[in-house]
XYZ file of C-alpha atoms in Angstrom:
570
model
C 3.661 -14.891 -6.043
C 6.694 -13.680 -7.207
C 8.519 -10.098 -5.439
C 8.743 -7.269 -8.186
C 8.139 -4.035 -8.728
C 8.960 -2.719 -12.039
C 7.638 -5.246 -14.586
C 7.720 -4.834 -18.574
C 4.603 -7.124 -20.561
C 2.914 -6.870 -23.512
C -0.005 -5.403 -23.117
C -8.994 7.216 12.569
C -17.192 10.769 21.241
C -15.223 8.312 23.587
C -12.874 9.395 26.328
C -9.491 8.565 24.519
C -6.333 7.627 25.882
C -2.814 8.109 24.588
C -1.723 4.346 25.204
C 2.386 4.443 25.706
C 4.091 1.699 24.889
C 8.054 2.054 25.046
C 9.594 -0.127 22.671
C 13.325 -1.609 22.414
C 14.108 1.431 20.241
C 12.025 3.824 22.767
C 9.459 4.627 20.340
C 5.962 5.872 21.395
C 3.191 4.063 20.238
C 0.572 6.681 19.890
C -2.749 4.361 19.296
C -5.643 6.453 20.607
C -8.002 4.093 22.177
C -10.827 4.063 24.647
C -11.121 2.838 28.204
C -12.456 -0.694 27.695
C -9.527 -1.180 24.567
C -6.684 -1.038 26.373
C -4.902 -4.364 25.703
C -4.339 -7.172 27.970
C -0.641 -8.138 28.601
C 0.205 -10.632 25.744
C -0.403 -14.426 26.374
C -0.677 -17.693 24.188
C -4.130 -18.463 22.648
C -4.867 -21.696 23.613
C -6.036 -23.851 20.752
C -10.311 -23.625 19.355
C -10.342 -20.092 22.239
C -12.913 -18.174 21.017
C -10.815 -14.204 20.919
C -13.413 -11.542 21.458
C -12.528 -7.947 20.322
C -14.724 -4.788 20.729
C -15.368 -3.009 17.723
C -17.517 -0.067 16.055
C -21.197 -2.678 15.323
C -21.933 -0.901 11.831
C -18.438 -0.171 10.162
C -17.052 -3.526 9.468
C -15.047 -4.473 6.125
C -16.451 -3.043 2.872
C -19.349 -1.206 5.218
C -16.607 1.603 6.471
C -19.842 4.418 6.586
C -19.402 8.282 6.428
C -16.103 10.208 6.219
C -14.974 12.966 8.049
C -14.124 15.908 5.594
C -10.698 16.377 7.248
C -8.428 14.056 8.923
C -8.249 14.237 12.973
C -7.534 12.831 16.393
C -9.757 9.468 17.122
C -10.844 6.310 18.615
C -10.557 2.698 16.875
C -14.025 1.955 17.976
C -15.207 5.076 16.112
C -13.450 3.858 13.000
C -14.741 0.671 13.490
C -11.563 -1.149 13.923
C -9.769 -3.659 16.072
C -7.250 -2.738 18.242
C -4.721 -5.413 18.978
C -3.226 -5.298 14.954
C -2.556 -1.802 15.052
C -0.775 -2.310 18.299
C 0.993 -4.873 16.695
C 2.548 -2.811 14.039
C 5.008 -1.333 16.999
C 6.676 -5.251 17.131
C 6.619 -5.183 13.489
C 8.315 -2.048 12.710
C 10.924 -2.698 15.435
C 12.113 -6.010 13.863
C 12.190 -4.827 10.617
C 14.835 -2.281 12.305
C 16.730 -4.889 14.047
C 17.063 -6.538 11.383
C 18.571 -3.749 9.637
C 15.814 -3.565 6.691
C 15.941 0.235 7.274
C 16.929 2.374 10.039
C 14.009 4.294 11.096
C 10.126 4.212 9.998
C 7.393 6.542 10.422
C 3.944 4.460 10.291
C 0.771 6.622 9.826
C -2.871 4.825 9.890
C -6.799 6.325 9.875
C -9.786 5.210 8.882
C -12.752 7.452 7.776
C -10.994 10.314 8.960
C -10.334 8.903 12.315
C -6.625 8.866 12.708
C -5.896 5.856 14.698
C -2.442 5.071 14.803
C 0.836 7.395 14.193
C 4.066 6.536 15.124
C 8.265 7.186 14.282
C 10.642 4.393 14.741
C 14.267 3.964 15.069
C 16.600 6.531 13.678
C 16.063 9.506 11.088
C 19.795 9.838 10.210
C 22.406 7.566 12.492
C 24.780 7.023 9.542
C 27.990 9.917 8.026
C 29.295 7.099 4.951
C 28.584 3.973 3.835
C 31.013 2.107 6.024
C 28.965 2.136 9.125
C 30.595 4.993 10.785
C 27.782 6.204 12.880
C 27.314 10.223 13.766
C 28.464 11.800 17.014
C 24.573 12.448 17.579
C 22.426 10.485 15.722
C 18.468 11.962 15.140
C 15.728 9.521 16.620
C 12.853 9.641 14.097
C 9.837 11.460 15.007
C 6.047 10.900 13.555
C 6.285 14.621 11.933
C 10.078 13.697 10.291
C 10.296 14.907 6.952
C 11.082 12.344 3.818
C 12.141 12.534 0.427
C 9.226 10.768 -1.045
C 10.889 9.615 -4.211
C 8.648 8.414 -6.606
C 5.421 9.484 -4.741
C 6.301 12.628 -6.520
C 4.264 11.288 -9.582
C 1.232 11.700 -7.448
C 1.725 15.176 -7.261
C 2.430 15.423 -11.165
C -0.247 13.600 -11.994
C -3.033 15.580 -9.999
C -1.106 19.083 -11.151
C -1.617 17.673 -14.530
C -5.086 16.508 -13.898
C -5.875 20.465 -12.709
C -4.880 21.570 -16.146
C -6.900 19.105 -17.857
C -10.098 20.299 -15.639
C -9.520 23.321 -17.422
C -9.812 22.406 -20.364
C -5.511 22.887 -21.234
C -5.578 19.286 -22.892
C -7.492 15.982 -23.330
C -5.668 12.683 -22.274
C -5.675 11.274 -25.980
C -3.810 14.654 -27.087
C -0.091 13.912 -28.026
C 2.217 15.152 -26.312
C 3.909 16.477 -29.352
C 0.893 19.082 -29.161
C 2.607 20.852 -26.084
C 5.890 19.702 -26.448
C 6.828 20.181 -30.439
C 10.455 18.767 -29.805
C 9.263 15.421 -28.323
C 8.165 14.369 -31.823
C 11.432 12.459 -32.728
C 12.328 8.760 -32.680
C 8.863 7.691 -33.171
C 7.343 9.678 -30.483
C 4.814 11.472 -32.621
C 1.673 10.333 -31.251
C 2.420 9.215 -27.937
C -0.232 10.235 -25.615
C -0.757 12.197 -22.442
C -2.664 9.296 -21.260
C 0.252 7.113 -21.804
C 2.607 9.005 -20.041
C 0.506 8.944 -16.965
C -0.204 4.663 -17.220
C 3.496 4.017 -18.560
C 2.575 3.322 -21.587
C 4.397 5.335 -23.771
C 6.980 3.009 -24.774
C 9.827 4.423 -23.104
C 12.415 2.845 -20.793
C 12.634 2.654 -17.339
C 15.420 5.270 -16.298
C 18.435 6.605 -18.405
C 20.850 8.202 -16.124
C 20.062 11.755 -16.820
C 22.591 13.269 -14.430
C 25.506 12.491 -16.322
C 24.217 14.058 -19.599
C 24.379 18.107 -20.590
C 25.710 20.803 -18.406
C 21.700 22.561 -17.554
C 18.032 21.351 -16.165
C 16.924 22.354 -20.027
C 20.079 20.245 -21.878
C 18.388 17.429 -19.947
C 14.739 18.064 -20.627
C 15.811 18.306 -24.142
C 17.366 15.098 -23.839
C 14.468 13.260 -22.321
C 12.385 14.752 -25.182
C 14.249 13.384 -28.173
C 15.013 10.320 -26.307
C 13.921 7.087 -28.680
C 11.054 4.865 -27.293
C 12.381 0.903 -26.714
C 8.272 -0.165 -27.649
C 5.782 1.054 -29.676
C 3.254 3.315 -28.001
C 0.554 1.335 -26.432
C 1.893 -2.282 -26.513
C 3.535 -2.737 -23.719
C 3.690 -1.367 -19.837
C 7.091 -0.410 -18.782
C 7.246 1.946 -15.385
C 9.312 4.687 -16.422
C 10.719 7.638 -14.988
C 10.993 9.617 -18.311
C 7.218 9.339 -18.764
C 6.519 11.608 -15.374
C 9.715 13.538 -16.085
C 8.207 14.348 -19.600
C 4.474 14.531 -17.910
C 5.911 17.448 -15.196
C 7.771 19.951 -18.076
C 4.370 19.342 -19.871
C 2.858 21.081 -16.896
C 5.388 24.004 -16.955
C 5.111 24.489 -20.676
C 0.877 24.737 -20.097
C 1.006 26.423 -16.981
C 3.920 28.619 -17.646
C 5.010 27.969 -14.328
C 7.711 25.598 -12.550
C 6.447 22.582 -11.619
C 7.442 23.657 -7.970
C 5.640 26.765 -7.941
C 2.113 24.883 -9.544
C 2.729 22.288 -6.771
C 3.107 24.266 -4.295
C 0.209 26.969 -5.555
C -2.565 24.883 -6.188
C -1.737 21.805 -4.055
C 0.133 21.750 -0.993
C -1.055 25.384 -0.100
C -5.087 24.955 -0.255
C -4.186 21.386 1.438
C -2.109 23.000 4.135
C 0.031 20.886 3.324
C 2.709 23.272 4.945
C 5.509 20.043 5.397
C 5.645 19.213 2.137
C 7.701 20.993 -0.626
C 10.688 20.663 -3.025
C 13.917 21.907 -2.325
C 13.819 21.907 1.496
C 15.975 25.027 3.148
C 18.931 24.081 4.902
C 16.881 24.972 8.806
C 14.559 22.055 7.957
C 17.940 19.520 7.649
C 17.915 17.887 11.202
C 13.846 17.450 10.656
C 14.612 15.421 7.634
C 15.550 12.133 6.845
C 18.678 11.152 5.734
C 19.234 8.773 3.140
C 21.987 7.443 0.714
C 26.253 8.395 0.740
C 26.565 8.908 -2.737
C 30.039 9.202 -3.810
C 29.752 8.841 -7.027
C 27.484 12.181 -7.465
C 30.574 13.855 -5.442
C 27.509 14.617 -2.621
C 28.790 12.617 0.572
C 25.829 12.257 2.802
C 22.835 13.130 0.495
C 20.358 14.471 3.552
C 18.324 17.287 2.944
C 18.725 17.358 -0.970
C 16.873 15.062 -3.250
C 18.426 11.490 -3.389
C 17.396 10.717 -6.719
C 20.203 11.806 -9.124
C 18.476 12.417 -11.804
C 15.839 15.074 -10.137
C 19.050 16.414 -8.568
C 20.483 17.379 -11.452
C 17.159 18.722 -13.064
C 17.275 21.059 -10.419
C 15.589 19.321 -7.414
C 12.119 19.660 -9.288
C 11.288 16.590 -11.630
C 7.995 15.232 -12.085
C 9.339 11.631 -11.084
C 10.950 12.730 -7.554
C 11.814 15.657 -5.437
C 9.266 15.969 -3.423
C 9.600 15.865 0.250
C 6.807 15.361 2.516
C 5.324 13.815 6.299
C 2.790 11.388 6.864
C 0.274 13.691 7.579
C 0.833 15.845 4.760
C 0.626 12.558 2.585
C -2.649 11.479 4.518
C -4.350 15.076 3.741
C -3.762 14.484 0.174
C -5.100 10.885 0.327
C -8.089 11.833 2.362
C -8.755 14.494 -0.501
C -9.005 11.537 -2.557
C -11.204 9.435 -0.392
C -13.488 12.903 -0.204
C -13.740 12.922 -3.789
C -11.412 15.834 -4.402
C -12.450 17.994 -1.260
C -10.333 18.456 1.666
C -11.491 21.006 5.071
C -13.741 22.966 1.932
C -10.870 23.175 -0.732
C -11.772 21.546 -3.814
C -8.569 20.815 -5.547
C -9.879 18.244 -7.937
C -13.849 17.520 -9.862
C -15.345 14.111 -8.584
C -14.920 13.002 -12.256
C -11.066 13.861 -12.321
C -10.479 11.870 -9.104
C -12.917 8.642 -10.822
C -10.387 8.995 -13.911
C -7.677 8.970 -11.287
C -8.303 5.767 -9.701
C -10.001 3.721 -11.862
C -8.030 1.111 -14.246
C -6.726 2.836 -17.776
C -5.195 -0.017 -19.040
C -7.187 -3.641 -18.431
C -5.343 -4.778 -21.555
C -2.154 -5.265 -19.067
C -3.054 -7.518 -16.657
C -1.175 -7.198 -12.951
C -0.030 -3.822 -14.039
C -3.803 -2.148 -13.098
C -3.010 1.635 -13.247
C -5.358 4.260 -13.001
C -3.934 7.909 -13.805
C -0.434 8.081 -12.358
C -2.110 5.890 -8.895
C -1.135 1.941 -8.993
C -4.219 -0.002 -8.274
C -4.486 -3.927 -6.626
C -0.749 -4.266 -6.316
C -0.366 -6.934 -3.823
C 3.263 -6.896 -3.642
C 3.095 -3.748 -0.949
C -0.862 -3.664 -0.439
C -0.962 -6.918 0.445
C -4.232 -7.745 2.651
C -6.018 -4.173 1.929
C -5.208 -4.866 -1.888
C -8.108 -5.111 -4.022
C -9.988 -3.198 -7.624
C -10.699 -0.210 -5.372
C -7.644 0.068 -3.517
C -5.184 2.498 -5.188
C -1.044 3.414 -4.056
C 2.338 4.136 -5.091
C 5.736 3.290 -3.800
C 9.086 5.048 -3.666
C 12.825 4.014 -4.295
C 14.127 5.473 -0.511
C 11.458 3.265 1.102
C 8.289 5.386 1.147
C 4.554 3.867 0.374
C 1.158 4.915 0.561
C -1.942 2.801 0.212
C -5.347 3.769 -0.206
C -8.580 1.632 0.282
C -11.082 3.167 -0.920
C -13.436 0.403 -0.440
C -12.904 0.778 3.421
C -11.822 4.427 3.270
C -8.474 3.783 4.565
C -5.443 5.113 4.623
C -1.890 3.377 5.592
C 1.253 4.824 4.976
C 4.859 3.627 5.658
C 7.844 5.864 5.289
C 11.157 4.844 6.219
C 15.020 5.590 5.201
C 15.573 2.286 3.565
C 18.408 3.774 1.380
C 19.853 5.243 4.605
C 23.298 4.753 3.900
C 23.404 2.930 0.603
C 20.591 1.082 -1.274
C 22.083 -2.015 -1.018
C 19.877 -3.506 1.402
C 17.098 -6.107 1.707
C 13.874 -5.328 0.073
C 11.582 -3.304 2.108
C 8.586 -4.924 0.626
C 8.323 -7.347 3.491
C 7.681 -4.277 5.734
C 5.414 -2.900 3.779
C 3.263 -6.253 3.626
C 3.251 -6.904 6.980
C 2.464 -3.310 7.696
C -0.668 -3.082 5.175
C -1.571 -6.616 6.468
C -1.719 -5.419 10.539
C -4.076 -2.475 8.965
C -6.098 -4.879 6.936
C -6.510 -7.192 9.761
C -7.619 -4.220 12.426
C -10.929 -3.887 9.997
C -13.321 -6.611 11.102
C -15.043 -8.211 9.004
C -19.043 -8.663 9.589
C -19.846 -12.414 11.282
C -23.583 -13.197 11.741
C -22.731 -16.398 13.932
C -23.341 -16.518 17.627
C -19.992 -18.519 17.573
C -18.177 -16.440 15.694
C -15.941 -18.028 12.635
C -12.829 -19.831 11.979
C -10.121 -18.289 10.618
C -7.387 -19.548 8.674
C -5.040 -16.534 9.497
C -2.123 -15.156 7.539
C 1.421 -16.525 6.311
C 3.713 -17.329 3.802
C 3.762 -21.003 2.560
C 1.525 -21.959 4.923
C -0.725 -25.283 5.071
C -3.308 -25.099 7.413
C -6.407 -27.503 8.993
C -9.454 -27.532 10.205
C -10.685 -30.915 10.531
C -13.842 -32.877 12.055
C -13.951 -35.969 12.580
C -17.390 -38.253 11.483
C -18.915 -41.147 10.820
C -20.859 -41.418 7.809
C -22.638 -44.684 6.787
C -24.777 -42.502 3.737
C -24.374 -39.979 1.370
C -24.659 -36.448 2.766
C -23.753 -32.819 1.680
C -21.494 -30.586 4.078
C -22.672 -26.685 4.030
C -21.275 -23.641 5.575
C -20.797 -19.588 5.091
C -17.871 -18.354 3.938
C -16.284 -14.959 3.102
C -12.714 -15.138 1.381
C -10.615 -12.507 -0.103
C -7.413 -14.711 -1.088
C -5.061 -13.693 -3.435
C -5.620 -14.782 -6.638
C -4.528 -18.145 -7.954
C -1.831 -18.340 -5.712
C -3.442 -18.540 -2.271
C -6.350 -20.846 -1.956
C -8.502 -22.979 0.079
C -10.757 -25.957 -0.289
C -12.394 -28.648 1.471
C -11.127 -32.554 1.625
C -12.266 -35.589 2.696
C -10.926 -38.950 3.855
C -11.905 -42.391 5.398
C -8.378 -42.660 7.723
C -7.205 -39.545 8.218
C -3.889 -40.316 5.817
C -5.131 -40.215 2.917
C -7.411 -37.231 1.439
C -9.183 -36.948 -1.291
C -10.350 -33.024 -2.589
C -14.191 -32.850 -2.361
C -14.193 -29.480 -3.654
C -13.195 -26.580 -6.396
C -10.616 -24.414 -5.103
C -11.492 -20.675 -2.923
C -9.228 -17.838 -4.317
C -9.840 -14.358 -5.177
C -12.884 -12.543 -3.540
C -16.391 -14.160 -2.446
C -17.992 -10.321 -2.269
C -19.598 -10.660 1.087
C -20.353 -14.262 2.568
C -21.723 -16.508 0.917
C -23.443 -20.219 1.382
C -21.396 -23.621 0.023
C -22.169 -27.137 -0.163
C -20.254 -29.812 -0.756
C -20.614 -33.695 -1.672
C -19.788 -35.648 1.747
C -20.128 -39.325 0.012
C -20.747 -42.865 2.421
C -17.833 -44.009 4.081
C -16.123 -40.612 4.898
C -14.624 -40.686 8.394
C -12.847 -37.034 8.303
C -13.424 -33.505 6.593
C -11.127 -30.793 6.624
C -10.826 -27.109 5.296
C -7.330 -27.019 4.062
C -5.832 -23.251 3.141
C -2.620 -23.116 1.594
C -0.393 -19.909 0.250
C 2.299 -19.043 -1.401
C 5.320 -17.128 -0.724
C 4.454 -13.777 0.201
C 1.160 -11.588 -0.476
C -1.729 -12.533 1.717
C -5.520 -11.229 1.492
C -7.822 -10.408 4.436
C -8.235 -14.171 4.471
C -10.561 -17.138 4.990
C -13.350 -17.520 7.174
C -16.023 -20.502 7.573
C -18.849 -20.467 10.069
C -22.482 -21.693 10.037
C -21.342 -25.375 9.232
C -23.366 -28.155 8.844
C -24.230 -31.896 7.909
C -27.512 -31.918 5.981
C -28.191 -35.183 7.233
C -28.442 -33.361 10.450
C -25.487 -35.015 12.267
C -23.209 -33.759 14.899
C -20.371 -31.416 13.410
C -17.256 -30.156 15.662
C -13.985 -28.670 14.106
C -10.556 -28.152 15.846
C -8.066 -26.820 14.553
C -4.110 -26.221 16.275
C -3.513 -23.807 13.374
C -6.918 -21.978 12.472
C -8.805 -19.617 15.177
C -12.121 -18.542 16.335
C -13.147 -14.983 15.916
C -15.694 -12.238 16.452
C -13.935 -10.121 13.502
């Protein structure tokens, strides 16, 4: 499938151990696992090996059980995970760095509360300009470094928003016009709250704010009788001026700066104590650095918002500003996961948080968006994507993803913009990342000898084939569990009498199966060979394809091999 990001369309008890891994770049890997997890030094998997892995029995893929209430310290078997992806993620992170896709990363994983894997890479700030000129002492990046979260920001709009609405300040069909009288110009009239929060308003993307008035109000004002490009409601267009409008809403209700409500009803019952606008100048060498910007006159933009447009509304936008850790970012997902609870703070009603995450606008089809939350976007979720599974990326390189079906949370933040946004696309990272997470959740196999699996990929073509002799009709049958991505990755079984020439014997596998499930297939007289063939595209993957349980209902013998496909446990 296609990269994008912006599109416009109509419509973590056992004893643990601290396992220390020192990379290229002399990161730490700081996996906490237990005695018998520790891995084995890395060898080739010979071809049709069965690989055994130890996880938690009961808290396999889509079964994650209870969560903790809070976020803390713990073991991958307690979170019923696998071990060897999430050790993985240290080679992953490191390439992505030497091949300059960003300069540093911090990588931050848990499952049901269970923090499992935590981690800084690389650099924090190595760069003084944009010509490569490297400072005297560079800052290695740490797992607590601070980032300027971009457009995670909206997060924090949204759910300040979503507190006023609890009280009863607004409904989400209200126009905005209502709170805002000067935003009813140039057709604006009855665009929604609702629509500002799914990017649906009509506006356009970005308008570059920071060259326009001399104040933070001149600019508001301008946003506000700003013309929409669609009318309201027919198309989807991410937009900053939506969240910029959606955050001076909040002021205007809450008669506060968005800063202040943030920081009041947010970050300080979350103890979220690392994450704030406006960082003070003693926090600098904690903080990531990001772009040179000469064209705002700012050199070395590092401790100050990057985004120019929430720079010149003051540092505090509803789009960006924010700055934030990993953990701080976790505690507020977690919150989510708990249904708007966090260590006894309620910050939001379980209703708010189901308005939150669930999809306001089926009418726009690969734009799913719940309340300011992106939901099934495969392009960064990759293998964890799914209906359930909600996110949001930023412009310096930040991500967060959510699955709520397997109460999960991976986040990614790195400097990608460190020293000028003219890089390669960090989406790669972020696949591979979310796809190392999605892999370390097993998935349930009730077969004594385990399952084949296809494995992950871009444009791949791989076989599992069997070789038979069949002088009578017959019908093949087997389990399988599948969660491809849609229409573009798929499987499917084929048959042929010389092992040259194949003929499909059955529909396609793509999408989700919703557990495993039991297929047969037409094996006519005369077929010599049957394969499972599973192809994909060029980039998103799902948690994949597994087969197991085959069989000939004639009752003859059955053996697969495969150099491409492997046996698992998980």
């Amino acid at each position: 499938m296609a990269e994008r990001r912006c599109i416009t369309v109509k419509k973590l008890s056992y004893i643990t151990l601290s396992l220390l891994v020192l990379t290229p770049l002399f990161s730490v890997n700081n996996i906490s696992v237990e005695a018998n997890e520790l891995p084995k030094p890395a060898m080739e998997k010979p071809a049709n090996k069965l690989i055994h892995e130890q996880a938690h029995p009961n808290f396999s893929w889509g079964n994650p059980g209870p969560s903790s209430p809070v976020l803390h310290p713990g073991s991958i078997r307690g979170a019923g995970m696998v071990a060897e992806p999430l050790i993985e993620i240290d080679t992953v992170m490191n390439r992505m760095i030497e091949n300059d896709v960003m300069p540093g990363a911090v990588t931050f994983v848990a499952r049901r509360g269970h923090i499992v894997q935590q981690e800084g890479y690389g650099y924090s700030a190595i760069y003084k300009n944009d010509n490569g000129n490297t400072l005297e002492n560079p800052i290695r990046m740490s797992k607590n470094t601070i980032f300027d979260i971009a457009s995670l920001s909206k997060i924090f709009t949204t759910i300040a928003a979503m507190q006023l609405y609890e009280e009863g300040h607004f409904e989400l069909d209200d126009p905005v016009a209502k709170y805002i009288p000067e935003f009813a110009q140039n057709g604006k009239e009855d665009v929604t709250i609702q629509q500002l929060m799914t990017h649906t308003s009509g506006f356009k993307p970005w308008v570059p704010l920071y060259t326009i008035g001399d104040s933070r109000q001149d600019r508001l004002e301008y946003v506000f009788q700003y013309p929409l490009e669609n009318e309201p409601g027919t198309t989807y267009t991410y937009s900053d001026l939506n969240m910029i409008t959606l955050g001076a809403l909040v002021e205007r209700i809450s008669g506060k700066r968005l800063d202040e409500f943030v920081k009041e009803y947010i970050t300080e019952p979350l103890d979220m104590n690392n994450t704030m606008y406006n960082p003070p100048e003693t926090l600098k060498n904690q903080i990531a650095a990001t772009e040179y910007q000469p064209w705002t006159d700012r050199g070395l933009v590092w401790g100050e918002v990057h985004d120019e447009n929430a720079w010149s509304l003051g540092g505090v936008a509803g789009h960006a500003g924010v700055f934030s850790t990993a953990k701080d970012l976790a505690i507020l997902g977690q919150m989510i996961l708990n249904d708007g609870r966090y260590a006894g703070e309620r910050i939001l009603q379980p209703e708010t948080v189901e308005l939150l995450v669930q999809n306001q606008i089926p009418e726009f089809p690969g734009n799913e968006h719940g309340l300011g939350w992106e939901i099934a976007q495969g392009w960064y979720m990759d293998a964890l994507s799914g209906v359930s599974t909600i996110g949001h990326t930023g412009f310096t390189g930040t991500s967060i993803v959510i699955d709520q079906n397997n109460e999960t949370i991976a986040i990614l933040l790195t400097n990608r913009v460190h020293p000028t946004r003219d890089t390669v696309s960090t989406n790669p990272a972020r696949r591979q990342f979310a796809r190392k997470v999605a892999d370390s959740i097993p998935v349930s196999i009730d077969s004594n000898d385990g399952a084949w699996f296809a494995g992950y990929g871009n444009n791949m073509d791989k076989m599992l084939t069997a070789e038979v002799d069949m002088n009578h009709d017959t019908n093949l049958s087997f389990d399988t569990w599948y969660r491809l991505e849609n229409g573009y990755d798929v499987g499917y079984v084929e048959i042929s009498t010389d092992g040259k020439n194949w003929t499909k014997a059955s529909d396609n596998f793509t999408g989700f199966s919703s557990g495993w499930k039991t297929q047969s297939v037409h094996i006519p007289e005369g077929t010599n060979y049957i394969r499972f063939r599973y192809q994909t595209d060029t980039n998103t993957n799902g948690r994949g394809w597994y087969v197991a349980n085959y069989r000939l209902d004639s009752g003859e013998s059955l053996e697969f091999t495969s150099e491409d496909w492997v046996k698992r446990t998980y």
